[in-house]
Amino acid sequence: MSDENMMKDLVSLCKRRGFVFPASDIYGGINGFWDYGPLGVELKNNLRDLWWKWMVLCPPLGPEGTEYAGAPVSMVGLDSSIIQNPKTWEASGHVAGFTDPMVDCRETKLRYRADHLVVYSYLDSTFLFAFNKETSLEDVEKKIHKFAKKRGSENIRQIFELGDFTKVIISDELKDRKYNYHSLDKIVAPDTLEPGTLTEPRQFNLMLDTYPGVIRDEAHKAYLRPETAQGIFLNFKNVLDSSRVKIPFGIAQIGKAFRNEVTPRNFIYRSREFEQMEMEWFCHPSEAKLWRDFWFVERQKFWTAIGLAGENLQMRDHDKDELSHYAKAGYGTADIEYRFPFTAPGFGELEGIAHRCDFDLTQHQKISGQKLEYFDQERNERYIPHVIEPAAGLTRGVLALLAEAYTLDPNRPSGVYLNFHPAVAPKKAAILPLTAKEDHVPAAQKLYMALREDFAVDLDIKQNIGKRYARQDEIGTPYCFTIDDQTNADGTVTARERNTMAQERVSMDRAGEYLREKIKPAKG
Ligand code: GAP
């Protein structure tokens, strides 16, 4: 099946079985918004809870070969407000950075003022190159040569300036010339070597705004947070003053974020309302590299342990010229990428691990006038900590789990099953009386009542057993316990494993223990 068809089938399964629905479905939906159905919310909560456990309740042991080895790293949680004082977004750069005609580079995630870009080309080339206005001709030439070399052609002739980015991509007079200036896919953005990564210029701010209170004017405008991270920086001092954390330590948060994405697309991959799982790790500047490398490995372990392993997961260090403003001065950003069906054979970002330097705390200190320095008693030194930020998408993670789990199997009635790792599966087990007969149902109800205290389990009595197995396969339930005549005789049930469909007898009393053993994610 093609990746495109697989994606269509997955979206349809998600709706049919209650994972994800278009938001406001009965009104025809609303672009970029999605609702999580009965199974989707379980799947999302499982991913959320596993992240929280790995990061906050049971954080990893410190890096080997350092003074931090052998003991869990220091981590606390937070749940900050979605709406903060609008000055937050001035300090973070979102107010200034998200206005005017903007273009985004999909590859590097960098944003540019479209009216600050100029476009160059060279003879005999089908590619155009966008640069910031200030870029020297020397740098323009260097980059174009690098690009040509990568593509195996050194044959650069005359480099010439075509004009403003916005004019070049809309200009009618250039329309019929040799180069297709209308086509954004020919343009190479300033910080990448790949053509076609720039979006259309747009005039509005990426932040969604609102007006708390009764007055609706500019002075009373507030924003729905575009990232959860800033709530953490705002509470840095509160956390320091109220808990016993010492640097290095982290503050973790999971929550909604909103972005007025110009082109929400690919199901829940890029939506306007989504959820993030972010952690800001505060450390001494001299240890930023140590911790960046540490979190890079730890985060990969997490995704692997819950089922995103193998070829579909990739780690990629950003090149120096791909970095965001806050990461430029630091050790850069590394992405954990997943091969989504719509990016295949390429990959899409699942999580970024950035070295944000002291950018955010310095900015908030400047704009708020509040001291955000840390006094390090051991070093007898006052400084603004550096920050390492593993920032993952919760809802994007749900999509990766769904895509990874989707498995075609012509040998079973459902034709497909979801191969979830048991730790993330919405239902851990289904309890199925073989028939709706008197002698099977009471035992099934008893087992269900015992297991539901500790596990998300389903009791399914109606329909023939084949149909019920098929349904459980399609929603990714890893185990089915079937109650039959033998149950009443010896107290055992059939445990059926989803992937292999293999069956074994398990004592009813041991069913909970059996499940507990099976659903544990492997610790890295
Ligand atoms: N605080 C840093 C930050 O927000 P980001 O790369 O913009 O960095 C982090 O976002 C993660 O949030 C991404 O790796 C992605 O998984 C998720 N994400 C970002 N925009 C999203 C969107 N529009 N829809 C769904 N998930 C999104």
mmCIF file of N, CA, C and O and ligand atoms in Angstrom, residues 227 229 259 261 268-271 274 276 278 326 349-352 356 389 391-393 395-396, ligand 1:
data_model
loop_
_atom_site.group_PDB
_atom_site.id
_atom_site.type_symbol
_atom_site.label_atom_id
_atom_site.label_comp_id
_atom_site.label_asym_id
_atom_site.label_seq_id
_atom_site.Cartn_x
_atom_site.Cartn_y
_atom_site.Cartn_z
ATOM 1 N N GLU A 227 3.985 28.244 22.841
ATOM 2 C CA GLU A 227 4.837 27.151 23.351
ATOM 3 C C GLU A 227 4.659 27.143 24.865
ATOM 4 O O GLU A 227 4.392 28.183 25.475
ATOM 5 N N ALA A 229 7.009 26.456 26.884
ATOM 6 C CA ALA A 229 8.319 26.767 27.473
ATOM 7 C C ALA A 229 8.335 28.071 28.274
ATOM 8 O O ALA A 229 8.920 28.128 29.361
ATOM 9 N N ARG A 259 -0.954 27.704 17.732
ATOM 10 C CA ARG A 259 -0.262 28.460 16.683
ATOM 11 C C ARG A 259 -1.206 28.621 15.512
ATOM 12 O O ARG A 259 -1.825 27.641 15.077
ATOM 13 N N GLU A 261 -1.200 28.362 12.545
ATOM 14 C CA GLU A 261 -0.455 27.813 11.408
ATOM 15 C C GLU A 261 -1.135 28.225 10.106
ATOM 16 O O GLU A 261 -2.353 28.124 9.979
ATOM 17 N N ILE A 268 -3.112 15.262 12.448
ATOM 18 C CA ILE A 268 -2.774 15.981 13.681
ATOM 19 C C ILE A 268 -1.302 16.384 13.736
ATOM 20 O O ILE A 268 -0.832 16.880 14.753
ATOM 21 N N TYR A 269 -0.576 16.193 12.632
ATOM 22 C CA TYR A 269 0.869 16.506 12.640
ATOM 23 C C TYR A 269 1.092 17.999 12.877
ATOM 24 O O TYR A 269 1.896 18.394 13.712
ATOM 25 N N ARG A 270 0.427 18.817 12.101
ATOM 26 C CA ARG A 270 0.570 20.264 12.269
ATOM 27 C C ARG A 270 -0.821 20.856 12.436
ATOM 28 O O ARG A 270 -1.574 20.997 11.478
ATOM 29 N N SER A 271 -1.189 21.132 13.672
ATOM 30 C CA SER A 271 -2.518 21.664 13.922
ATOM 31 C C SER A 271 -2.403 23.024 14.593
ATOM 32 O O SER A 271 -1.302 23.466 14.931
ATOM 33 N N PHE A 274 -2.551 22.198 19.825
ATOM 34 C CA PHE A 274 -1.849 20.931 19.995
ATOM 35 C C PHE A 274 -1.280 20.875 21.407
ATOM 36 O O PHE A 274 -1.467 21.809 22.186
ATOM 37 N N GLN A 276 2.155 20.004 23.906
ATOM 38 C CA GLN A 276 3.606 19.827 23.959
ATOM 39 C C GLN A 276 4.018 19.200 25.287
ATOM 40 O O GLN A 276 3.317 19.338 26.298
ATOM 41 N N GLU A 278 7.376 19.666 27.319
ATOM 42 C CA GLU A 278 8.638 20.394 27.253
ATOM 43 C C GLU A 278 9.328 20.382 28.612
ATOM 44 O O GLU A 278 8.678 20.406 29.660
ATOM 45 N N TYR A 326 17.917 31.637 19.333
ATOM 46 C CA TYR A 326 18.418 31.405 20.684
ATOM 47 C C TYR A 326 19.463 30.297 20.737
ATOM 48 O O TYR A 326 20.173 30.145 21.717
ATOM 49 N N GLU A 349 9.964 16.228 12.160
ATOM 50 C CA GLU A 349 10.379 16.450 13.549
ATOM 51 C C GLU A 349 9.336 15.946 14.543
ATOM 52 O O GLU A 349 8.149 16.211 14.409
ATOM 53 N N LEU A 350 9.842 15.234 15.543
ATOM 54 C CA LEU A 350 8.992 14.763 16.630
ATOM 55 C C LEU A 350 9.344 15.534 17.900
ATOM 56 O O LEU A 350 8.492 15.899 18.694
ATOM 57 N N GLU A 351 10.614 15.779 18.066
ATOM 58 C CA GLU A 351 11.113 16.471 19.254
ATOM 59 C C GLU A 351 12.410 17.186 18.889
ATOM 60 O O GLU A 351 13.213 16.670 18.113
ATOM 61 N N GLY A 352 12.600 18.367 19.464
ATOM 62 C CA GLY A 352 13.866 19.081 19.256
ATOM 63 C C GLY A 352 14.588 19.211 20.591
ATOM 64 O O GLY A 352 13.949 19.413 21.635
ATOM 65 N N ARG A 356 19.311 26.610 24.410
ATOM 66 C CA ARG A 356 18.745 27.963 24.284
ATOM 67 C C ARG A 356 19.650 29.016 24.919
ATOM 68 O O ARG A 356 19.255 30.178 25.023
ATOM 69 N N GLU A 389 16.792 22.342 26.212
ATOM 70 C CA GLU A 389 15.349 22.139 26.122
ATOM 71 C C GLU A 389 14.969 20.968 25.225
ATOM 72 O O GLU A 389 15.033 21.073 24.005
ATOM 73 N N ALA A 391 12.015 19.491 23.643
ATOM 74 C CA ALA A 391 10.632 19.935 23.397
ATOM 75 C C ALA A 391 9.969 18.959 22.443
ATOM 76 O O ALA A 391 10.329 18.887 21.268
ATOM 77 N N ALA A 392 8.994 18.206 22.967
ATOM 78 C CA ALA A 392 8.339 17.184 22.138
ATOM 79 C C ALA A 392 6.881 17.532 21.923
ATOM 80 O O ALA A 392 6.267 18.223 22.736
ATOM 81 N N GLY A 393 6.329 17.035 20.844
ATOM 82 C CA GLY A 393 4.906 17.191 20.598
ATOM 83 C C GLY A 393 4.176 15.986 21.172
ATOM 84 O O GLY A 393 4.499 14.851 20.811
ATOM 85 N N THR A 395 0.729 15.545 20.860
ATOM 86 C CA THR A 395 -0.232 15.099 19.849
ATOM 87 C C THR A 395 0.500 14.574 18.609
ATOM 88 O O THR A 395 0.061 13.616 17.977
ATOM 89 N N ARG A 396 1.658 15.179 18.303
ATOM 90 C CA ARG A 396 2.442 14.653 17.184
ATOM 91 C C ARG A 396 3.000 13.272 17.542
ATOM 92 O O ARG A 396 3.112 12.393 16.690
HETATM 93 N N1 GAP B 1 9.776 25.529 22.951
HETATM 94 C C1 GAP B 1 10.353 25.124 21.713
HETATM 95 C C2 GAP B 1 9.345 24.776 20.730
HETATM 96 O O1 GAP B 1 8.160 25.049 20.883
HETATM 97 P P1 GAP B 1 9.024 23.671 18.400
HETATM 98 O O2 GAP B 1 9.986 22.848 17.573
HETATM 99 O O3 GAP B 1 8.368 24.820 17.744
HETATM 100 O O4 GAP B 1 9.869 24.127 19.662
HETATM 101 C C3 GAP B 1 8.261 21.591 19.758
HETATM 102 O O5 GAP B 1 7.921 22.726 18.999
HETATM 103 C C4 GAP B 1 7.450 20.390 19.281
HETATM 104 O O6 GAP B 1 6.051 20.712 19.298
HETATM 105 C C5 GAP B 1 7.748 19.974 17.841
HETATM 106 O O7 GAP B 1 8.854 19.102 17.771
HETATM 107 C C6 GAP B 1 6.459 19.272 17.450
HETATM 108 O O8 GAP B 1 6.488 17.925 17.888
HETATM 109 C C7 GAP B 1 5.396 20.022 18.245
HETATM 110 N N2 GAP B 1 4.687 20.994 17.398
HETATM 111 C C8 GAP B 1 5.119 22.209 17.013
HETATM 112 N N3 GAP B 1 4.193 22.818 16.262
HETATM 113 C C9 GAP B 1 3.152 21.958 16.163
HETATM 114 C C10 GAP B 1 1.880 22.004 15.517
HETATM 115 N N4 GAP B 1 1.475 23.070 14.841
HETATM 116 N N5 GAP B 1 1.049 20.928 15.623
HETATM 117 C C11 GAP B 1 1.433 19.842 16.330
HETATM 118 N N6 GAP B 1 2.612 19.746 16.965
HETATM 119 C C12 GAP B 1 3.471 20.788 16.887
#
